[in-house]
Every structure is written in structure tokens, then in C-alpha cells.
Tab-separated table of C-alpha atoms in Angstrom:
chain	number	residue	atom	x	y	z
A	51	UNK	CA	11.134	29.537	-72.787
A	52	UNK	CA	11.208	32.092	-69.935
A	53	UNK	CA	7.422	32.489	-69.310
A	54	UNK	CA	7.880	28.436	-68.362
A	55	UNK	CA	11.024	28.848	-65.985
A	56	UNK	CA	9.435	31.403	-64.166
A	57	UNK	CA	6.265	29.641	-63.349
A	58	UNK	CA	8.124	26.477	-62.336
A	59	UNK	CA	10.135	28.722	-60.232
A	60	UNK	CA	7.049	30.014	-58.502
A	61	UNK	CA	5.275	26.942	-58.232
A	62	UNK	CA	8.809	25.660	-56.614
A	63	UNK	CA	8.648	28.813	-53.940
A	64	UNK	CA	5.136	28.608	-53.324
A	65	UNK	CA	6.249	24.506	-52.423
A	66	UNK	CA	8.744	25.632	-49.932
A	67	UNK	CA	6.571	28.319	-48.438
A	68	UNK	CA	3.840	25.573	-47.913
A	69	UNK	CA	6.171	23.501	-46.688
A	70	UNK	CA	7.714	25.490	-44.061
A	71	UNK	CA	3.932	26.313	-42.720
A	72	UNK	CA	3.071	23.100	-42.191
A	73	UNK	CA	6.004	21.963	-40.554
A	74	UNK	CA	5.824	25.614	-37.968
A	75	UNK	CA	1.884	23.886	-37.745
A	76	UNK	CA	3.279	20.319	-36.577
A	77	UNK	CA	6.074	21.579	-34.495
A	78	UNK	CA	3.400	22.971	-32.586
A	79	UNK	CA	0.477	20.719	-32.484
A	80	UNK	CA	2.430	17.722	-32.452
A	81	UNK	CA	5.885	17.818	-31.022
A	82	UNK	CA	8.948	16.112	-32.446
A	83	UNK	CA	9.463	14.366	-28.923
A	84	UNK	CA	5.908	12.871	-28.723
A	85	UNK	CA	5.998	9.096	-28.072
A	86	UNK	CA	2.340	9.302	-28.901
A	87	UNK	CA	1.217	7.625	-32.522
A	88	UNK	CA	-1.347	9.440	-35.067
A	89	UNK	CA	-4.872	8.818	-34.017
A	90	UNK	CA	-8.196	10.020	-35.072
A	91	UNK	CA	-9.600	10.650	-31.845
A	92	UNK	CA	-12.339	12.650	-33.120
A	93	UNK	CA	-13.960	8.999	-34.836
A	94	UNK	CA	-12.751	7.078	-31.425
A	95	UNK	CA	-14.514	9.469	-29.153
A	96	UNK	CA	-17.577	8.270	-30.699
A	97	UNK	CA	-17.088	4.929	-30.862
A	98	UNK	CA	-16.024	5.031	-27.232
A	99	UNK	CA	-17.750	7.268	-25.295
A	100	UNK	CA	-19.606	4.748	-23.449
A	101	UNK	CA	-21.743	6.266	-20.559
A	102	UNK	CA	-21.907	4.369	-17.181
A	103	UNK	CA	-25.175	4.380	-15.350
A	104	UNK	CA	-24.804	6.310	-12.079
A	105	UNK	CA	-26.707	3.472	-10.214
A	106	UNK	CA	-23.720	1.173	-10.633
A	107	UNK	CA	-23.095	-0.841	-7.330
A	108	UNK	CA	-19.677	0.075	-5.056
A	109	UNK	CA	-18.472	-3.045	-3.058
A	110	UNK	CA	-18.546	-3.390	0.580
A	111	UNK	CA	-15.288	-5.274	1.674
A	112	UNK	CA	-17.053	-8.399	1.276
A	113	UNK	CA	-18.572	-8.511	-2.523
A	114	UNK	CA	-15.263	-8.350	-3.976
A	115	UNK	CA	-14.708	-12.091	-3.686
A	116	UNK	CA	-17.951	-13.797	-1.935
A	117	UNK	CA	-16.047	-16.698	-0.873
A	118	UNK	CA	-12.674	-15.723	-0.125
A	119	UNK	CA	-13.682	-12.241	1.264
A	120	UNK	CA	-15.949	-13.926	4.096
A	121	UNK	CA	-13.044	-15.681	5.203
A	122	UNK	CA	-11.103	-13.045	4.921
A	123	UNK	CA	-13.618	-10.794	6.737
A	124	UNK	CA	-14.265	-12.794	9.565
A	125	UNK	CA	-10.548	-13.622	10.301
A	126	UNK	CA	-10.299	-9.816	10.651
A	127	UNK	CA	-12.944	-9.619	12.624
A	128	UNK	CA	-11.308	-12.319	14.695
A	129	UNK	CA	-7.950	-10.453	15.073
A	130	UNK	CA	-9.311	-7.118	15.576
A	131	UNK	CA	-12.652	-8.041	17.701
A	132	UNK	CA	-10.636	-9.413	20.631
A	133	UNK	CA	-10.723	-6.587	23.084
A	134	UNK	CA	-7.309	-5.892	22.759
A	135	UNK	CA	-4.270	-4.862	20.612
A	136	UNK	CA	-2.538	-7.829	18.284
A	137	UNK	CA	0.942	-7.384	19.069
A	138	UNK	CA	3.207	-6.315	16.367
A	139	UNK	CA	4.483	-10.360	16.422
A	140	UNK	CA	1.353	-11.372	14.629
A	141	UNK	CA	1.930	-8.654	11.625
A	142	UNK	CA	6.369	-9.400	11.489
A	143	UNK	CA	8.199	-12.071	11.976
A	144	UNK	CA	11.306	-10.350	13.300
A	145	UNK	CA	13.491	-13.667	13.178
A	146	UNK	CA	12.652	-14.201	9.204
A	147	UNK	CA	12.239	-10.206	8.190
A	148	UNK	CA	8.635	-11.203	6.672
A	149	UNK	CA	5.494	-10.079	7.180
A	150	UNK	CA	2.357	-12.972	8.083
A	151	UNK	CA	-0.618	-13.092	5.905
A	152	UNK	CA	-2.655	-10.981	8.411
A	153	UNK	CA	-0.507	-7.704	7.809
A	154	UNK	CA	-3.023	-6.924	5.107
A	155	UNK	CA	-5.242	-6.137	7.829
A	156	UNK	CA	-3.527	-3.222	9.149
A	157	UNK	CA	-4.529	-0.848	6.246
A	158	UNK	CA	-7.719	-0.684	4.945
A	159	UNK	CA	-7.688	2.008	2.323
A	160	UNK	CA	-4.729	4.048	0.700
A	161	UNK	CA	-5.482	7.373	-1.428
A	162	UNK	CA	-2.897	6.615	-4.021
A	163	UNK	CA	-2.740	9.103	-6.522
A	164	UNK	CA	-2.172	11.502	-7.876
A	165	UNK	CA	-0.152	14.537	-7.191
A	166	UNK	CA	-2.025	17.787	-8.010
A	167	UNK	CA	-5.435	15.850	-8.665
A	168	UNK	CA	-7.056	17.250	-5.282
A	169	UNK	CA	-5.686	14.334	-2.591
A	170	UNK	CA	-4.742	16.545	0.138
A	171	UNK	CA	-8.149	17.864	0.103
A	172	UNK	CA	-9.541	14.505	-0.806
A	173	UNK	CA	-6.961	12.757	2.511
A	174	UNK	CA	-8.359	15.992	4.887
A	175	UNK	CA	-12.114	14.718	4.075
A	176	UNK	CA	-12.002	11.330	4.507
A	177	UNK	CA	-9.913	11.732	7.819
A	178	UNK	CA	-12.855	14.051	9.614
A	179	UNK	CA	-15.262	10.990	9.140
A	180	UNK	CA	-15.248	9.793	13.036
A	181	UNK	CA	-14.605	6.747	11.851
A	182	UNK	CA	-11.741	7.261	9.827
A	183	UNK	CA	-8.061	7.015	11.631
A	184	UNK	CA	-5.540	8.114	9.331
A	185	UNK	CA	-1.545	8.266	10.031
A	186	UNK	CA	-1.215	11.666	11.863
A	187	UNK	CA	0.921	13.326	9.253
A	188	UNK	CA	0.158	15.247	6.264
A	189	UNK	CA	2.115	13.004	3.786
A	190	UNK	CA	3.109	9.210	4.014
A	191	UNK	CA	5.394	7.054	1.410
A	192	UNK	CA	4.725	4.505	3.595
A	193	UNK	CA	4.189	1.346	1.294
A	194	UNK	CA	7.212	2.831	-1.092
A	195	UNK	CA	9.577	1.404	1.944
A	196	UNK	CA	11.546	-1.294	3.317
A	197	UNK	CA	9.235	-4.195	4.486
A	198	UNK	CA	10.084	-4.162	8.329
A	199	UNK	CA	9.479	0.121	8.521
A	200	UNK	CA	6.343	-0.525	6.756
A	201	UNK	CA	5.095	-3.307	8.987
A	202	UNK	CA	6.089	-0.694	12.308
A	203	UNK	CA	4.860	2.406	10.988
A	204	UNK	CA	1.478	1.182	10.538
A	205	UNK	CA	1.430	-0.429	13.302
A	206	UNK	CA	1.983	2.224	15.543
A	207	UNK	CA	-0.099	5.025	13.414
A	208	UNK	CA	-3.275	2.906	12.420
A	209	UNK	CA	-3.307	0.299	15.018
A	210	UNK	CA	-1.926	1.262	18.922
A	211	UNK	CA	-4.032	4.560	18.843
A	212	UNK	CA	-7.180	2.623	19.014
A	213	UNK	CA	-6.221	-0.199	21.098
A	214	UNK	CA	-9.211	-1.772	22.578
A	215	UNK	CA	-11.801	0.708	21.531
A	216	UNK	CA	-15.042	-0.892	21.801
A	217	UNK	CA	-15.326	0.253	17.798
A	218	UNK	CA	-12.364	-0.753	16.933
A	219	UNK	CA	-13.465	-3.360	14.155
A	220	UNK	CA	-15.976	-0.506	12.644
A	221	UNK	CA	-12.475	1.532	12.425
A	222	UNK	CA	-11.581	2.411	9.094
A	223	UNK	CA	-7.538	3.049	8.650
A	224	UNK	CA	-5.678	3.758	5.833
A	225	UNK	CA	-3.572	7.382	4.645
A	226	UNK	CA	-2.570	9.202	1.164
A	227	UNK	CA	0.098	8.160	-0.619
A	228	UNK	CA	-0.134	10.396	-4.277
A	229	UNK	CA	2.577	8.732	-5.617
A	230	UNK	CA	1.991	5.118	-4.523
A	231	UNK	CA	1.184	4.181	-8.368
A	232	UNK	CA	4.083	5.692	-9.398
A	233	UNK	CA	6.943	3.447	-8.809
A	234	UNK	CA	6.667	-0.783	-9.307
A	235	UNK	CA	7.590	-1.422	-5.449
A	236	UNK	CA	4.600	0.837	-4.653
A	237	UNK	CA	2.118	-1.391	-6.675
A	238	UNK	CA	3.797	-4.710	-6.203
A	239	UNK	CA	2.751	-3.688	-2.244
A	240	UNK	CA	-0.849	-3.377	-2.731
A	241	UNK	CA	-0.861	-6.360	-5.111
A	242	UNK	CA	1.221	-8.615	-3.354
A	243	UNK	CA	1.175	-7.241	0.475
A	244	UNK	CA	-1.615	-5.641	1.138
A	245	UNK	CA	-4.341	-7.207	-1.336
A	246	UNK	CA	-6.939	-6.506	1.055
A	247	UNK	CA	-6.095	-2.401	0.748
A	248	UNK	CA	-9.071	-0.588	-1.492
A	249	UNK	CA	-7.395	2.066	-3.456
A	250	UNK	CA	-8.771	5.607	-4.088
A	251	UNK	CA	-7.554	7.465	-7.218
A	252	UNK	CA	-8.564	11.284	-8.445
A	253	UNK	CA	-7.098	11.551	-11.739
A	254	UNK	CA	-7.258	16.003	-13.290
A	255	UNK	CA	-7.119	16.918	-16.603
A	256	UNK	CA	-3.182	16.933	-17.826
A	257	UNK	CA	-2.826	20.222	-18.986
A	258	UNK	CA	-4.597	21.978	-15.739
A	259	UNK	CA	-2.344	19.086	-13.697
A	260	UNK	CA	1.077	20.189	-15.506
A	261	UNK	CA	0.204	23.647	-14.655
A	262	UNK	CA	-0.543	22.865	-11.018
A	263	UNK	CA	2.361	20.957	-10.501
A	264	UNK	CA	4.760	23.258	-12.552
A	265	UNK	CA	3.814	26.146	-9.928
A	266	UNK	CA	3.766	23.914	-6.942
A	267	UNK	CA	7.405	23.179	-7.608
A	268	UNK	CA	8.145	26.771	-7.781
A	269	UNK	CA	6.237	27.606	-4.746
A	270	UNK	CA	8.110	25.404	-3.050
A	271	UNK	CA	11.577	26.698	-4.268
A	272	UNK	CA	12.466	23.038	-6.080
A	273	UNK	CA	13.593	24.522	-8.916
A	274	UNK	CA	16.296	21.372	-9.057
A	275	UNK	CA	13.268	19.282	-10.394
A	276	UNK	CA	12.603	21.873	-13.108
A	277	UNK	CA	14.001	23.117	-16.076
A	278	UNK	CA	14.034	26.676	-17.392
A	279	UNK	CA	11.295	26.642	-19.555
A	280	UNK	CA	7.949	24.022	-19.606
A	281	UNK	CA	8.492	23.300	-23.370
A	282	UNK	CA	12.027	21.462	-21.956
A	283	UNK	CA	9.498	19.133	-20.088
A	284	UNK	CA	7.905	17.773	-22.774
A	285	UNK	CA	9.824	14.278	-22.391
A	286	UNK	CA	9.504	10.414	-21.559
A	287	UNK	CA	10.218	8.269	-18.957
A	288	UNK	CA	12.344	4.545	-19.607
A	289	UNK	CA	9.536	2.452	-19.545
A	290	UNK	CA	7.085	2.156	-17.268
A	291	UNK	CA	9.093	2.743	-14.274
A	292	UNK	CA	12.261	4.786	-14.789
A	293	UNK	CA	13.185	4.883	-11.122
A	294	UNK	CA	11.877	5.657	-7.391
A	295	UNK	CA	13.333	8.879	-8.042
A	296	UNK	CA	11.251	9.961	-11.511
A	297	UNK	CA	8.026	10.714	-10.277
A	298	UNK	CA	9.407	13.395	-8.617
A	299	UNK	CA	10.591	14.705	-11.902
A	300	UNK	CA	8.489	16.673	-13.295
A	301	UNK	CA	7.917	15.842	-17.157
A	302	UNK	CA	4.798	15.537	-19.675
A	303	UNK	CA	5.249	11.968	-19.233
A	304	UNK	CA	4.264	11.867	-15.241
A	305	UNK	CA	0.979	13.172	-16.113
A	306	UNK	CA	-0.021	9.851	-18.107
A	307	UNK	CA	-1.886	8.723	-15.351
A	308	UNK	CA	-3.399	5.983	-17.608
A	309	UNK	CA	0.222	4.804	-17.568
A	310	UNK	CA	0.167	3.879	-13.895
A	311	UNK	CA	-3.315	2.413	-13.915
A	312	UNK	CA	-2.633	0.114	-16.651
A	313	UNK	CA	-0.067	-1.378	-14.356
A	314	UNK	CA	-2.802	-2.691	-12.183
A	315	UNK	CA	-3.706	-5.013	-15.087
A	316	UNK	CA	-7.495	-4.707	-14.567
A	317	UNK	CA	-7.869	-4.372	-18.531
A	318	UNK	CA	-7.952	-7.222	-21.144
A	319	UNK	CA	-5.038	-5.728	-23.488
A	320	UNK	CA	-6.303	-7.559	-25.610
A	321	UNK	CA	-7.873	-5.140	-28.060
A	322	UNK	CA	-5.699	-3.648	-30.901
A	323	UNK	CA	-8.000	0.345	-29.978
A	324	UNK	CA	-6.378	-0.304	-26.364
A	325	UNK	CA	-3.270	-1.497	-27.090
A	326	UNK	CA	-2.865	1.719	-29.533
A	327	UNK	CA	-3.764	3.563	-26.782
A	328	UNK	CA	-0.938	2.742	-24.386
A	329	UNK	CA	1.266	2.171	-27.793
A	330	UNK	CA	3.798	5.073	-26.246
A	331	UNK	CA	4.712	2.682	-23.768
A	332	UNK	CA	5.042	-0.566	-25.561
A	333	UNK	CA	7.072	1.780	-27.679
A	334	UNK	CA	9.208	2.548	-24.542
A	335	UNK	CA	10.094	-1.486	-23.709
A	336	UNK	CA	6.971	-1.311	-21.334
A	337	UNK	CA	6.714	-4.366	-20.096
A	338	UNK	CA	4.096	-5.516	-17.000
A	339	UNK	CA	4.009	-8.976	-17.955
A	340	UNK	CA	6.506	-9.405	-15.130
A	341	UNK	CA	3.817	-7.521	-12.472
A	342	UNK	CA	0.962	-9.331	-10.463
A	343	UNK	CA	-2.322	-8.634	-11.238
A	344	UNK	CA	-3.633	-5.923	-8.459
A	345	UNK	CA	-6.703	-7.967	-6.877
A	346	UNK	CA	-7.539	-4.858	-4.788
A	347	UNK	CA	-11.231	-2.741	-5.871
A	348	UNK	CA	-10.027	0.894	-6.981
A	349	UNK	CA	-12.678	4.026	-6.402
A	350	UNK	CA	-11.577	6.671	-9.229
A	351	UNK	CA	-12.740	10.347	-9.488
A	352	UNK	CA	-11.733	13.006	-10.996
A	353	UNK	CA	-11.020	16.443	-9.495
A	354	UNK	CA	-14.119	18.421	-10.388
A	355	UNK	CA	-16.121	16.170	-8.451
A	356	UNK	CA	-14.648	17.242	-5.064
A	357	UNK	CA	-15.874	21.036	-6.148
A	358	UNK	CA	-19.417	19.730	-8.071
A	359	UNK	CA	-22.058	22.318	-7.395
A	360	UNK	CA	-25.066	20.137	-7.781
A	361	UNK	CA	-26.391	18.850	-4.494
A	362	UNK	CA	-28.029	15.721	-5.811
A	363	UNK	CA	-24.470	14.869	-7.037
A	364	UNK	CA	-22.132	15.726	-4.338
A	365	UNK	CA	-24.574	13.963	-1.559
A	366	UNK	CA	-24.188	11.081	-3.904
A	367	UNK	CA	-20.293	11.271	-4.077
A	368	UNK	CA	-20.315	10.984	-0.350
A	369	UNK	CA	-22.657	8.465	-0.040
A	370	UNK	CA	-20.767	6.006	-2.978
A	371	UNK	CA	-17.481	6.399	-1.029
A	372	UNK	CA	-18.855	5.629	2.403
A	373	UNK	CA	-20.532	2.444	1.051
A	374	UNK	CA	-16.805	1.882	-0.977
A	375	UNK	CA	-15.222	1.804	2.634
A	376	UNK	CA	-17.942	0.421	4.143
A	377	UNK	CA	-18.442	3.093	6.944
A	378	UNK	CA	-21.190	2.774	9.453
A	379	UNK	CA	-21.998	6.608	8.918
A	380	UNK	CA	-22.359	9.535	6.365
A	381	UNK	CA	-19.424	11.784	5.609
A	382	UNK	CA	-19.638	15.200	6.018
A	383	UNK	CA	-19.481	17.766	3.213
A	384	UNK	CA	-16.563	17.784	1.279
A	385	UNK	CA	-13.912	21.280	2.414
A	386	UNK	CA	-11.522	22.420	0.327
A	387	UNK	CA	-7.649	22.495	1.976
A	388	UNK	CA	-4.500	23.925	0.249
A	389	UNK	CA	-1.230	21.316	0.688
A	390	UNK	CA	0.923	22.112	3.589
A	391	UNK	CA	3.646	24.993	2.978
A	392	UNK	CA	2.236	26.471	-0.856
A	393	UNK	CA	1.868	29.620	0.117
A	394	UNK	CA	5.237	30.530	0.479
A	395	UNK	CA	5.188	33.691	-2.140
A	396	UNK	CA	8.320	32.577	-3.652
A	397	UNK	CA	9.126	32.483	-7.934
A	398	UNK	CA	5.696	34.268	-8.342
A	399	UNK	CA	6.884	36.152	-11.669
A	400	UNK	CA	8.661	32.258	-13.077
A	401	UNK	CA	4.736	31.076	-12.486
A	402	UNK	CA	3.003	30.114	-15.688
A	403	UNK	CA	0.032	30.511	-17.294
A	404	UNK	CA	-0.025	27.738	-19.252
A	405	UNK	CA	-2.412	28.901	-21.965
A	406	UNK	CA	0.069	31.537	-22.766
A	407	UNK	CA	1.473	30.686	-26.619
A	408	UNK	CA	4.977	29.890	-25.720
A	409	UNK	CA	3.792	27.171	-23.790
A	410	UNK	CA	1.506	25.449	-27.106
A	411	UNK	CA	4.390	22.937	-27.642
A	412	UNK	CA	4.036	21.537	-24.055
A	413	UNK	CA	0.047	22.104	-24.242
A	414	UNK	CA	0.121	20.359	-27.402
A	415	UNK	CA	2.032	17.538	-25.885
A	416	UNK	CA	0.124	17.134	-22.868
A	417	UNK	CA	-3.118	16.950	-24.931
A	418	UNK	CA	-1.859	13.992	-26.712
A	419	UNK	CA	-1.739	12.633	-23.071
A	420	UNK	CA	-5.084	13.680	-22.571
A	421	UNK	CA	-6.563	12.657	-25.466
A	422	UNK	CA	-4.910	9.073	-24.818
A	423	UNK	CA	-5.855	8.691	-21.233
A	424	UNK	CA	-9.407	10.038	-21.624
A	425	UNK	CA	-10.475	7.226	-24.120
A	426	UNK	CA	-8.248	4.339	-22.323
A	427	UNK	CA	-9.780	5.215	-18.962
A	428	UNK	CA	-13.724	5.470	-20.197
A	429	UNK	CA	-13.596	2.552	-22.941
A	430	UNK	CA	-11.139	0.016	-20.756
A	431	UNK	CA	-10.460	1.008	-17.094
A	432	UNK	CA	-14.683	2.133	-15.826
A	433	UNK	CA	-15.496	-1.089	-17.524
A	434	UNK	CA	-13.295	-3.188	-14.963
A	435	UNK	CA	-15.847	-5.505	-12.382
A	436	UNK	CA	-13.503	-3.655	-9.649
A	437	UNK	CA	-13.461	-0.241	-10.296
A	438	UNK	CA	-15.807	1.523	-9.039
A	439	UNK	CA	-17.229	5.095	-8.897
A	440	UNK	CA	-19.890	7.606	-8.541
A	441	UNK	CA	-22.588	9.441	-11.032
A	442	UNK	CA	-20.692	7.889	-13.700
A	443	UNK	CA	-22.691	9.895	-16.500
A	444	UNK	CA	-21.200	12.617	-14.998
A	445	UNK	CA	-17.431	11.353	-14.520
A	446	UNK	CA	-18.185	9.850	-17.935
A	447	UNK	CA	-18.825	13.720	-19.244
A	448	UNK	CA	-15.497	15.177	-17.713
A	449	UNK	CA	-13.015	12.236	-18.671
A	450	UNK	CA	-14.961	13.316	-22.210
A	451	UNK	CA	-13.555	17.132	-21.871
A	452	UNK	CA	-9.884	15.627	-21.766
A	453	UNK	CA	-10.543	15.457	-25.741
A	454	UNK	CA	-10.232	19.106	-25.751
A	455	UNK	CA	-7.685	22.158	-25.182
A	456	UNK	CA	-8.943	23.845	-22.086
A	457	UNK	CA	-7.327	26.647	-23.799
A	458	UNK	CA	-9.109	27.391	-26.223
């Protein structure tokens, strides 16, 4: 009768021991705090990896709409072809605190996201193109404001400084904005405002972003929008849009830059694969059914294409984007600039490595981001008829890379 006991005994312990590993195992690999559901990404990323000639076309201003974007085009032409400077009368109605139809006009391209994902080197770039006026400031949260500040600010930065230039309707103007996408007021502006805006976008992969931004807040001393450790930053914002003030809050969540883009509704959501995909935030309340569809074309990249060694590439890259904003004129080569102010030296031994092991909870995390926002934006977003982008084989290949720990 013993022989029995004992054996159920051990097969009991050997339970618990199995037990415990595999919950140490999930604890890891898949956090408790995850919104994100169970999904075979391994059989998705074959089923989705679609690859997107690099010969696709990028719009001019006026292939967007054929109809509607002549008129549009020549009534710009009309207001900004005149010899001299609209005053700020025809953009604001002081009397009625509204804007007039033609304020789209006054900005022609915003570099909207996203923090960390290369756009102060990607905003230095564009503004050395000769003709390229950008606000003279590094940063601008200029279309995150009240209406009438808006309307004066870019009046004054994008539209006195080239008065009656005889180029003046060859004049591209627009600035960087990284967190434009990040708060509902920011997109209803582009949607609603400023339709006639293009938007550029560099998206990075989340678990080199996290670490980016992580030390970026430390260099900068704003430890108030950190916690202690990364692994306390594994988290989720209230919906779509928690506040103005969250996507200055650094969190796992503010890296789900598929999050943001989905707000532009330029996908069916339709599909049951897509709507698993952004699943965290229907889980969340997400709700966009409330938010205007974002007529505006979008030009998305991804970070390793500002650094891409091959020639026949990068000449591309520069090309694609010139024809995007309809430029007259070639870009230069793309330089590399650090944001204003990071190399202040300070919380150097708080920086993190993020492939260290004590950070595999938030890595683990952040890869369920990844993994997410890799198959939304190759399956869903590249196959939008306005967004647009360059050697997509290639962009195709690194979105692909998200499916994997960097780490490792």
C-alpha cells in the first residue's frame, strides 16, 4: 500500500514542480498585464507577409483626388500666386473665432510621428531642401492647440517669411510634430482642418524605441515621467486616447504605433485577422467610430531607412519623398542630427540596456506590440490607396524583423 502512496506523491511533486516552471516561463514571455490576446504569429507571418513592389507610385498633390484636388490646386495657386502676402483675414475670421476653408493652405506637410523613430533627423533633412520652409524652431505642437494660435503661428512662421517671393507657390511649408498622432485633437486637425496637409510617419522597432525613449527621459533629467524600474512600464492607456497629457508618459502602450495609425481609419476593419490585431484596444473601450476619416496621403518609413547603406536605395528614398511633396528639385543626402539638449551626461549609470534579463518582462511585452503592429501595418495599413512609401520590398523586410527579439 506504501509503494502506491509514494508514487502518487511523486507524481503530485513532479505536478507542482512543472507547474511552477511554466508559470516562471509565462510570467516572462507573456506578462500578466498584457492587453494583447494569444496569437500564432508564426502561421500569420506567412499568410501576411505580403511584399509591395518598390515601383509603387507616390502622389503629387494633385492625384489624390483628380477632381477635387485640381480645384483645390488651382485655388492655391490663386491665393498664393498673387505677388503678395494673403493677409491673416483670409485664413481667421477674428469676429467668429473660425478658420475659412483656405487655412488648409498654410501647411503643406507635417512630420507627425513618432518620438524616438528618427524625426529630428528626418525634420533637419527635409528643412535643408531650398525649397523647404519649415517653422524656425526645433519642436512645434502646433496643430495640438487652440484654433486662433494655430491659425497665427503658421501664419507668421510658414507664410510672412516668404512674402512675395517670386517662388513662393513652388514653396513647400510644413514642420515636425512627433506626437501629432498621439492625442484625438491632433488628428481631428489634419482630418478636419487641414485635409490638404500630407503626413510623414517613421515608425522603429518597439523594443529599440522603448529603449531610446527610456534613456532620452533620463538624459533629460524627467525622471517624473518614469518609474523606477522599466518592468513598472509595462502598462495601458484608457482607450485610445487617455489624455493630451499621456503621450508624454512613457509606457509599453505608447509604443503601439499601429494604435495611432488605425485612428486615421484608412483600413477596412472589416476583417476578423485585423480586428484581432488591434483586439487590445477594442478590449480597452476603443472606440473611433466617433473620428473622421483622415482624407490626407501619409508617407511611412521606418528608421533604418534614414541610415540604409545601399546607394540604389537611399537615392531612391530621396527621390520617392521629393515626388510625395512634390518638390521641383532633388534632396540632398540624408545627415544624421542628435535632438536638441541629449547630451547632457546626466543618470548615465540609471541608463538601460534593454537586452539585459531583468528587463525580459518589459521586452516580452513590447514584442507582443511588435509582433501586433508589424502584421497590422504590412497586411492592412501599406495596402491603403493613400499611403505611400519607398522600396517597399525593403520596408516590407524590416516591418518583417518586428516578429523577432532583437535580443536574441
Amino acid at each position: 500500500m506504501s509503494r502506491p502512496r509514494w508514487r502518487v506523491e511523486r507524481l503530485a511533486l513532479l505536478a507542482v514542480v512543472v507547474l511552477l516552471v511554466h508559470t516562471m516561463m509565462t510570467s516572462v514571455s507573456l506578462p500578466t498585464l498584457s492587453p494583447y490576446p494569444l496569437v500564432d504569429c508564426s502561421g500569420i507571418t506567412n499568410a501576411t507577409a505580403v511584399l509591395h513592389s518598390s515601383s509603387r507610385q507616390v502622389i503629387h498633390r494633385d492625384v489624390r483626388d483628380s477632381k477635387r484636388s485640381t480645384k483645390s490646386e488651382k485655388e492655391r495657386l490663386q491665393l498664393l500666386g498673387s505677388g503678395t502676402v494673403p493677409t491673416i483675414e483670409t485664413f481667421w475670421i477674428k469676429e467668429q473665432r473660425k478658420p475659412t476653408p483656405k487655412i488648409r493652405f498654410l501647411v503643406d506637410y507635417v512630420v507627425a510621428g513618432f518620438p524616438k523613430c528618427g524625426t529630428t533627423a528626418l525634420g533637419h533633412w527635409l528643412s535643408s531642401h531650398p525649397f523647404i520652409k519649415d517653422t524656425a524652431e526645433e519642436e512645434h505642437h502646433i496643430l495640438m492647440k487652440d484654433m486662433n494660435y494655430t491659425t497665427n503661428r503658421l501664419y507668421e512662421s510658414l507664410l510672412l517669411p516668404w512674402g512675395t517671393d517670386e517662388n513662393m507657390t513652388a514653396v513647400v511649408r510644413g514642420f515636425r510634430c512627433p506626437h501629432q498622432l498621439h492625442t484625438e485633437w491632433g488628428i481631428r486637425m489634419l482630418s478636419q482642418v487641414f485635409t490638404e496637409t500630407k503626413v510623414i510617419v517613421s515608425v522603429r522597432h518597439p523594443v529599440w524605441w522603448f529603449q531610446s525613449y527610456y534613456n532620452y527621459r533620463l538624459e533629460q533629467n524627467e525622471t517624473h515621467l518614469l518609474k523606477d524600474l522599466p518592468n513598472g512600464l509595462i502598462g495601458n492607456l484608457k482607450g485610445i486616447f487617455a489624455s493630451d497629457k499621456s503621450p508624454w508618459i512613457l509606457q509599453t502602450a505608447t509604443g503601439e504605433f499601429h494604435r495611432y495609425l488605425s485612428a486615421m481609419k484608412k483600413t477596412p476593419m472589416t476583417d476578423p485577422e485585423e480586428i484581432t490585431l488591434l483586439s487590445p484596444f477594442w478590449n480597452r473601450n476603443w472606440n473611433i467610430t466617433h473620428l473622421p476619416r483622415m482624407p490626407n496621403p501619409v508617407f511611412l518609413s521606418e528608421i533604418s531607412q534614414l541610415s540604409d547603406k545601399n546607394i540604389t536605395r537611399r537615392a531612391l528614398f530621396r527621390k520617392d519623398l521629393q515626388t510625395f511633396l512634390g518638390l521641383p528639385s532633388e534632396f540632398p543626402p540624408i545627415r544624421h542630427v542628435r535632438p536638441q539638449g541629449t547630451d547632457t551626461g546626466l543618470n548615465q549609470d540609471k541608463r538601460i540596456n534593454i537586452c539585459d534579463e531583468k528587463h525580459a518582462p518589459v521586452r516580452a511585452e513590447l514584442m507582443n506590440v511588435a509582433r501586433h503592429a508589424s502584421l497590422w501595418l504590412r497586411k492592412y495599413f501599406m495596402e491603403s490607396k493613400s499611403v505611400y512609401f519607398s522600396s517597399g520590398d525593403f520596408l516590407d523586410e524590416l516591418l518583417q524583423k518586428w516578429m523577432d527579439d532583437p535580443c536574441r
